[in-house]
PDB file of C-alpha atoms in Angstrom:
ATOM      1  CA  ASP T 970      10.300   1.939  19.354  1.00 82.00           C
ATOM      2  CA  LEU T 971       8.260   4.656  21.043  1.00 90.00           C
ATOM      3  CA  SER T 972      10.118   7.490  19.327  1.00 94.00           C
ATOM      4  CA  GLN T 973       9.175   6.067  15.919  1.00 95.00           C
ATOM      5  CA  ALA T 974       5.585   5.605  17.101  1.00 94.00           C
ATOM      6  CA  GLU T 975       5.470   9.162  18.426  1.00 96.00           C
ATOM      7  CA  THR T 976       6.720  10.516  15.083  1.00 97.00           C
ATOM      8  CA  PHE T 977       4.093   8.465  13.237  1.00 97.00           C
ATOM      9  CA  TRP T 978       1.159   9.567  15.419  1.00 97.00           C
ATOM     10  CA  ARG T 979       2.225  13.235  15.494  1.00 97.00           C
ATOM     11  CA  LYS T 980       2.328  13.270  11.695  1.00 97.00           C
ATOM     12  CA  ARG T 981      -0.953  11.310  11.352  1.00 97.00           C
ATOM     13  CA  LEU T 982      -2.859  13.665  13.675  1.00 97.00           C
ATOM     14  CA  GLN T 983      -1.184  16.929  12.709  1.00 97.00           C
ATOM     15  CA  GLY T 984      -3.669  19.795  12.494  1.00 95.00           C
ATOM     16  CA  PHE T 985      -6.436  18.123  14.524  1.00 93.00           C
ATOM     17  CA  THR T 986      -7.361  20.307  17.516  1.00 93.00           C
ATOM     18  CA  MET T 987     -11.043  19.374  17.948  1.00 93.00           C
ATOM     19  CA  PRO T 988     -12.746  15.981  17.919  1.00 94.00           C
ATOM     20  CA  THR T 989     -15.256  15.380  15.118  1.00 95.00           C
ATOM     21  CA  PRO T 990     -18.731  15.889  16.586  1.00 91.00           C
ATOM     22  CA  LEU T 991     -21.593  13.624  15.645  1.00 84.00           C
ATOM     23  CA  GLY T 992     -23.882  16.632  15.336  1.00 74.00           C
ATOM     24  CA  LEU T 993     -26.939  14.668  16.449  1.00 64.00           C
ATOM     25  CA  PRO T 994     -29.419  15.404  19.250  1.00 60.00           C
ATOM     26  CA  ALA T 995     -29.237  13.217  22.348  1.00 55.00           C
ATOM     27  CA  ALA T 996     -30.652   9.751  21.778  1.00 54.00           C
ATOM     28  CA  PRO T 997     -33.439   8.470  24.038  1.00 56.00           C
ATOM     29  CA  GLY T 998     -31.934   6.415  26.832  1.00 54.00           C
ATOM     30  CA  SER T 999     -28.475   7.955  26.409  1.00 51.00           C
ATOM     31  CA  PHE T1000     -26.203   7.980  29.432  1.00 49.00           C
ATOM     32  CA  ALA T1001     -25.815  11.528  30.682  1.00 49.00           C
ATOM     33  CA  GLY T1002     -23.467  13.024  33.199  1.00 52.00           C
ATOM     34  CA  PRO T1003     -22.884  16.704  33.870  1.00 52.00           C
ATOM     35  CA  GLY T1004     -22.278  18.193  30.429  1.00 58.00           C
ATOM     36  CA  GLU T1005     -21.783  14.801  28.780  1.00 60.00           C
ATOM     37  CA  ARG T1006     -23.936  12.522  26.639  1.00 60.00           C
ATOM     38  CA  TYR T1007     -23.245   8.882  25.895  1.00 65.00           C
ATOM     39  CA  SER T1008     -25.194   6.461  23.817  1.00 71.00           C
ATOM     40  CA  GLN T1009     -24.583   3.073  22.302  1.00 75.00           C
ATOM     41  CA  GLN T1010     -26.018   1.852  19.046  1.00 77.00           C
ATOM     42  CA  GLN T1011     -25.604  -1.642  17.729  1.00 79.00           C
ATOM     43  CA  ALA T1012     -26.247  -2.898  14.210  1.00 78.00           C
ATOM     44  CA  ARG T1013     -26.004  -6.463  12.982  1.00 80.00           C
ATOM     45  CA  LEU T1014     -25.857  -7.497   9.378  1.00 79.00           C
ATOM     46  CA  SER T1015     -28.436 -10.065   8.352  1.00 84.00           C
ATOM     47  CA  ALA T1016     -27.482 -13.555   7.271  1.00 84.00           C
ATOM     48  CA  SER T1017     -28.174 -12.579   3.652  1.00 88.00           C
ATOM     49  CA  ALA T1018     -26.571  -9.110   3.699  1.00 89.00           C
ATOM     50  CA  THR T1019     -23.278 -10.283   5.181  1.00 87.00           C
ATOM     51  CA  PRO T1020     -22.170 -12.608   2.346  1.00 90.00           C
ATOM     52  CA  ALA T1021     -23.391 -10.122  -0.285  1.00 93.00           C
ATOM     53  CA  LEU T1022     -21.288  -7.317   1.213  1.00 93.00           C
ATOM     54  CA  GLN T1023     -18.332  -9.656   1.740  1.00 92.00           C
ATOM     55  CA  SER T1024     -18.484 -10.663  -1.903  1.00 94.00           C
ATOM     56  CA  LEU T1025     -18.644  -7.027  -2.995  1.00 95.00           C
ATOM     57  CA  VAL T1026     -15.618  -5.909  -0.971  1.00 95.00           C
ATOM     58  CA  ARG T1027     -13.676  -9.044  -1.897  1.00 96.00           C
ATOM     59  CA  GLN T1028     -14.035  -8.040  -5.575  1.00 96.00           C
ATOM     60  CA  HIS T1029     -12.094  -4.899  -4.651  1.00 96.00           C
ATOM     61  CA  HIS T1030      -9.583  -6.780  -2.447  1.00 96.00           C
ATOM     62  CA  LEU T1031     -10.804  -5.150   0.751  1.00 96.00           C
ATOM     63  CA  PRO T1032     -12.040  -6.433   4.112  1.00 94.00           C
ATOM     64  CA  LEU T1033     -15.588  -5.651   5.214  1.00 93.00           C
ATOM     65  CA  ASN T1034     -14.228  -3.554   8.102  1.00 93.00           C
ATOM     66  CA  THR T1035     -12.829  -1.025   5.610  1.00 96.00           C
ATOM     67  CA  LEU T1036     -16.249  -0.563   4.020  1.00 96.00           C
ATOM     68  CA  ILE T1037     -17.794  -0.010   7.452  1.00 94.00           C
ATOM     69  CA  GLN T1038     -15.071   2.510   8.388  1.00 96.00           C
ATOM     70  CA  GLY T1039     -15.663   4.351   5.116  1.00 97.00           C
ATOM     71  CA  VAL T1040     -19.407   4.480   5.693  1.00 96.00           C
ATOM     72  CA  TRP T1041     -18.835   5.771   9.243  1.00 95.00           C
ATOM     73  CA  ALA T1042     -16.477   8.460   7.900  1.00 97.00           C
ATOM     74  CA  LEU T1043     -19.142   9.496   5.361  1.00 96.00           C
ATOM     75  CA  LEU T1044     -21.771   9.700   8.123  1.00 94.00           C
ATOM     76  CA  LEU T1045     -19.457  11.791  10.312  1.00 95.00           C
ATOM     77  CA  ASN T1046     -18.748  14.029   7.324  1.00 95.00           C
ATOM     78  CA  ARG T1047     -22.442  14.450   6.623  1.00 93.00           C
ATOM     79  CA  TYR T1048     -23.547  15.124  10.215  1.00 91.00           C
ATOM     80  CA  SER T1049     -20.560  17.242  11.315  1.00 93.00           C
ATOM     81  CA  GLY T1050     -19.972  19.122   8.076  1.00 93.00           C
ATOM     82  CA  GLU T1051     -16.239  18.370   8.409  1.00 94.00           C
ATOM     83  CA  SER T1052     -14.255  17.020   5.453  1.00 96.00           C
ATOM     84  CA  ASP T1053     -11.449  15.710   7.679  1.00 96.00           C
ATOM     85  CA  VAL T1054     -12.932  13.405  10.320  1.00 97.00           C
ATOM     86  CA  ILE T1055     -11.547  11.397  13.200  1.00 97.00           C
ATOM     87  CA  PHE T1056     -13.085   8.534  15.170  1.00 97.00           C
ATOM     88  CA  GLY T1057     -11.869   5.750  17.399  1.00 96.00           C
ATOM     89  CA  ALA T1058     -11.389   2.320  15.841  1.00 94.00           C
ATOM     90  CA  THR T1059     -11.083  -0.676  18.095  1.00 90.00           C
ATOM     91  CA  VAL T1060      -8.240  -3.066  17.255  1.00 84.00           C
ATOM     92  CA  SER T1061      -7.455  -6.514  18.631  1.00 73.00           C
ATOM     93  CA  GLY T1062      -3.967  -5.457  19.696  1.00 65.00           C
ATOM     94  CA  ARG T1063      -2.675  -8.982  19.096  1.00 62.00           C
ATOM     95  CA  PRO T1064       0.098  -8.588  16.543  1.00 63.00           C
ATOM     96  CA  SER T1065       0.368 -11.644  14.282  1.00 65.00           C
ATOM     97  CA  HIS T1066       4.184 -11.402  14.279  1.00 67.00           C
ATOM     98  CA  LEU T1067       4.348 -11.922  18.072  1.00 70.00           C
ATOM     99  CA  ALA T1068       5.273 -15.561  18.672  1.00 75.00           C
ATOM    100  CA  GLY T1069       2.635 -17.435  20.682  1.00 75.00           C
ATOM    101  CA  VAL T1070       0.140 -14.547  20.688  1.00 69.00           C
ATOM    102  CA  GLU T1071      -2.768 -16.969  20.080  1.00 74.00           C
ATOM    103  CA  SER T1072      -2.108 -18.726  23.379  1.00 79.00           C
ATOM    104  CA  MET T1073      -1.503 -15.592  25.469  1.00 77.00           C
ATOM    105  CA  ILE T1074      -4.071 -14.719  28.082  1.00 79.00           C
ATOM    106  CA  GLY T1075      -5.056 -11.143  28.691  1.00 71.00           C
ATOM    107  CA  LEU T1076      -6.676  -8.133  27.162  1.00 74.00           C
ATOM    108  CA  PHE T1077      -4.791  -6.670  24.217  1.00 72.00           C
ATOM    109  CA  ILE T1078      -7.686  -4.648  22.788  1.00 79.00           C
ATOM    110  CA  ASN T1079      -7.046  -0.982  22.053  1.00 86.00           C
ATOM    111  CA  THR T1080      -8.954   1.942  20.536  1.00 92.00           C
ATOM    112  CA  LEU T1081      -6.959   4.235  18.300  1.00 92.00           C
ATOM    113  CA  PRO T1082      -7.832   7.187  16.087  1.00 96.00           C
ATOM    114  CA  MET T1083      -8.736   6.778  12.423  1.00 96.00           C
ATOM    115  CA  ARG T1084      -8.381  10.001  10.491  1.00 97.00           C
ATOM    116  CA  ILE T1085     -10.133  10.021   7.140  1.00 97.00           C
ATOM    117  CA  LYS T1086     -10.467  12.811   4.605  1.00 96.00           C
ATOM    118  CA  VAL T1087     -13.734  12.939   2.670  1.00 96.00           C
ATOM    119  CA  THR T1088     -13.719  14.835  -0.607  1.00 92.00           C
ATOM    120  CA  PRO T1089     -16.641  14.868  -3.032  1.00 88.00           C
ATOM    121  CA  ASP T1090     -14.540  14.255  -6.159  1.00 91.00           C
ATOM    122  CA  THR T1091     -12.849  11.070  -4.885  1.00 91.00           C
ATOM    123  CA  LEU T1092     -13.934   7.763  -6.410  1.00 96.00           C
ATOM    124  CA  PHE T1093     -15.426   5.404  -3.821  1.00 96.00           C
ATOM    125  CA  TRP T1094     -13.385   2.199  -4.248  1.00 97.00           C
ATOM    126  CA  PRO T1095      -9.960   3.872  -4.564  1.00 97.00           C
ATOM    127  CA  TRP T1096     -10.883   5.960  -1.499  1.00 97.00           C
ATOM    128  CA  LEU T1097     -11.653   2.769   0.451  1.00 97.00           C
ATOM    129  CA  GLN T1098      -8.342   1.285  -0.704  1.00 97.00           C
ATOM    130  CA  ASP T1099      -6.598   4.373   0.706  1.00 97.00           C
ATOM    131  CA  ILE T1100      -8.434   3.864   4.022  1.00 97.00           C
ATOM    132  CA  GLN T1101      -7.251   0.238   4.089  1.00 96.00           C
ATOM    133  CA  ALA T1102      -3.659   1.281   3.381  1.00 96.00           C
ATOM    134  CA  GLN T1103      -3.827   3.822   6.196  1.00 95.00           C
ATOM    135  CA  TYR T1104      -5.274   1.197   8.558  1.00 93.00           C
ATOM    136  CA  LEU T1105      -2.492  -1.276   7.697  1.00 92.00           C
ATOM    137  CA  GLU T1106       0.148   1.418   8.146  1.00 93.00           C
ATOM    138  CA  GLN T1107      -1.033   2.278  11.638  1.00 92.00           C
ATOM    139  CA  GLN T1108      -1.375  -1.372  12.692  1.00 88.00           C
ATOM    140  CA  VAL T1109       2.377  -1.326  13.267  1.00 87.00           C
ATOM    141  CA  TYR T1110       1.763   1.189  16.068  1.00 90.00           C
ATOM    142  CA  GLU T1111      -1.389  -0.251  17.625  1.00 88.00           C
ATOM    143  CA  TYR T1112       0.577  -1.144  20.744  1.00 84.00           C
ATOM    144  CA  CYS T1113       0.577   2.546  21.731  1.00 89.00           C
ATOM    145  CA  SER T1114      -1.980   3.403  24.357  1.00 89.00           C
ATOM    146  CA  ALA T1115      -4.780   5.805  23.493  1.00 91.00           C
ATOM    147  CA  GLY T1116      -3.437   8.090  26.231  1.00 92.00           C
ATOM    148  CA  GLN T1117       0.008   8.205  24.634  1.00 94.00           C
ATOM    149  CA  VAL T1118      -1.494   8.949  21.226  1.00 95.00           C
ATOM    150  CA  HIS T1119      -3.613  11.737  22.733  1.00 96.00           C
ATOM    151  CA  GLN T1120      -0.486  13.285  24.289  1.00 95.00           C
ATOM    152  CA  TRP T1121       1.277  13.191  20.923  1.00 97.00           C
ATOM    153  CA  SER T1122      -1.624  14.891  19.164  1.00 96.00           C
ATOM    154  CA  GLU T1123      -2.349  18.619  19.004  1.00 96.00           C
ATOM    155  CA  MET T1124      -5.662  18.017  20.797  1.00 93.00           C
ATOM    156  CA  PRO T1125      -5.869  19.949  24.079  1.00 92.00           C
ATOM    157  CA  GLY T1126      -5.719  17.566  27.036  1.00 86.00           C
ATOM    158  CA  ALA T1127      -9.189  18.522  28.265  1.00 88.00           C
ATOM    159  CA  LEU T1128     -10.785  17.356  24.996  1.00 92.00           C
ATOM    160  CA  PRO T1129     -11.242  13.756  23.915  1.00 93.00           C
ATOM    161  CA  LEU T1130      -9.359  12.704  20.815  1.00 93.00           C
ATOM    162  CA  TYR T1131     -12.588  11.402  19.291  1.00 94.00           C
ATOM    163  CA  GLU T1132     -16.289  11.535  20.131  1.00 92.00           C
ATOM    164  CA  SER T1133     -17.334   8.301  18.443  1.00 93.00           C
ATOM    165  CA  ILE T1134     -15.895   4.811  18.396  1.00 93.00           C
ATOM    166  CA  LEU T1135     -16.462   2.158  15.775  1.00 92.00           C
ATOM    167  CA  VAL T1136     -16.217  -1.421  16.988  1.00 88.00           C
ATOM    168  CA  PHE T1137     -16.324  -3.965  14.176  1.00 85.00           C
ATOM    169  CA  GLU T1138     -16.786  -7.532  15.386  1.00 77.00           C
ATOM    170  CA  ASN T1139     -16.077 -10.064  12.700  1.00 69.00           C
ATOM    171  CA  TYR T1140     -16.730 -13.466  14.161  1.00 62.00           C
ATOM    172  CA  PRO T1141     -19.587 -15.947  13.954  1.00 60.00           C
ATOM    173  CA  VAL T1142     -22.060 -15.977  16.815  1.00 59.00           C
ATOM    174  CA  ASN T1143     -23.897 -19.149  17.793  1.00 59.00           C
ATOM    175  CA  ALA T1144     -27.602 -19.033  18.649  1.00 55.00           C
ATOM    176  CA  SER T1145     -27.266 -19.488  22.446  1.00 52.00           C
ATOM    177  CA  SER T1146     -24.715 -16.710  22.870  1.00 52.00           C
ATOM    178  CA  GLN T1147     -26.840 -14.503  20.582  1.00 55.00           C
ATOM    179  CA  ARG T1148     -29.905 -14.983  22.825  1.00 57.00           C
ATOM    180  CA  PHE T1149     -27.793 -14.158  25.895  1.00 47.00           C
ATOM    181  CA  SER T1150     -26.435 -11.024  24.197  1.00 50.00           C
ATOM    182  CA  ASP T1151     -29.933  -9.924  23.190  1.00 52.00           C
ATOM    183  CA  GLN T1152     -31.190 -10.400  26.777  1.00 51.00           C
ATOM    184  CA  MET T1153     -28.308  -8.294  28.107  1.00 46.00           C
ATOM    185  CA  LEU T1154     -29.218  -5.463  25.719  1.00 49.00           C
ATOM    186  CA  ASP T1155     -32.915  -5.502  26.695  1.00 48.00           C
TER     187      ASP T1155
END
């Protein structure tokens, strides 16, 4: 139901007319075009840090992705000076309620906006639980294209909806594919 999705996204993004800037100088080796700067940073949790963080978030009934999204929102808040931040969050786009989705071939991945308000008096764990609730609420509408969502926002068409994207990959990596990935990044 695109009309229901449009109503949801218009309400979710109401009042946003500028993307949240990172507020950082250009990184060495960033990709630059006329008037544009692009850079990619990758961080991997160590074999010991991953289970410790998973245990911590599990105590609060949250997935690790929510903690990472909260940390990214705090960083955007700190570097941009904005208390209401927006960034792109990559989703699998494979709805669990779709019969046979596990055996379907094709790219379902999508990047949609996450809007998070950061206020200094909010307690950390309840704030993360609110982020998780928001994420679950918008999962219903993750089939909408980023272009559609941009059109439904108040963001002028010439501006991107977000300036940073958070991609959280939550799957085990075997040693041979890890070496290949590391070689590709070098």
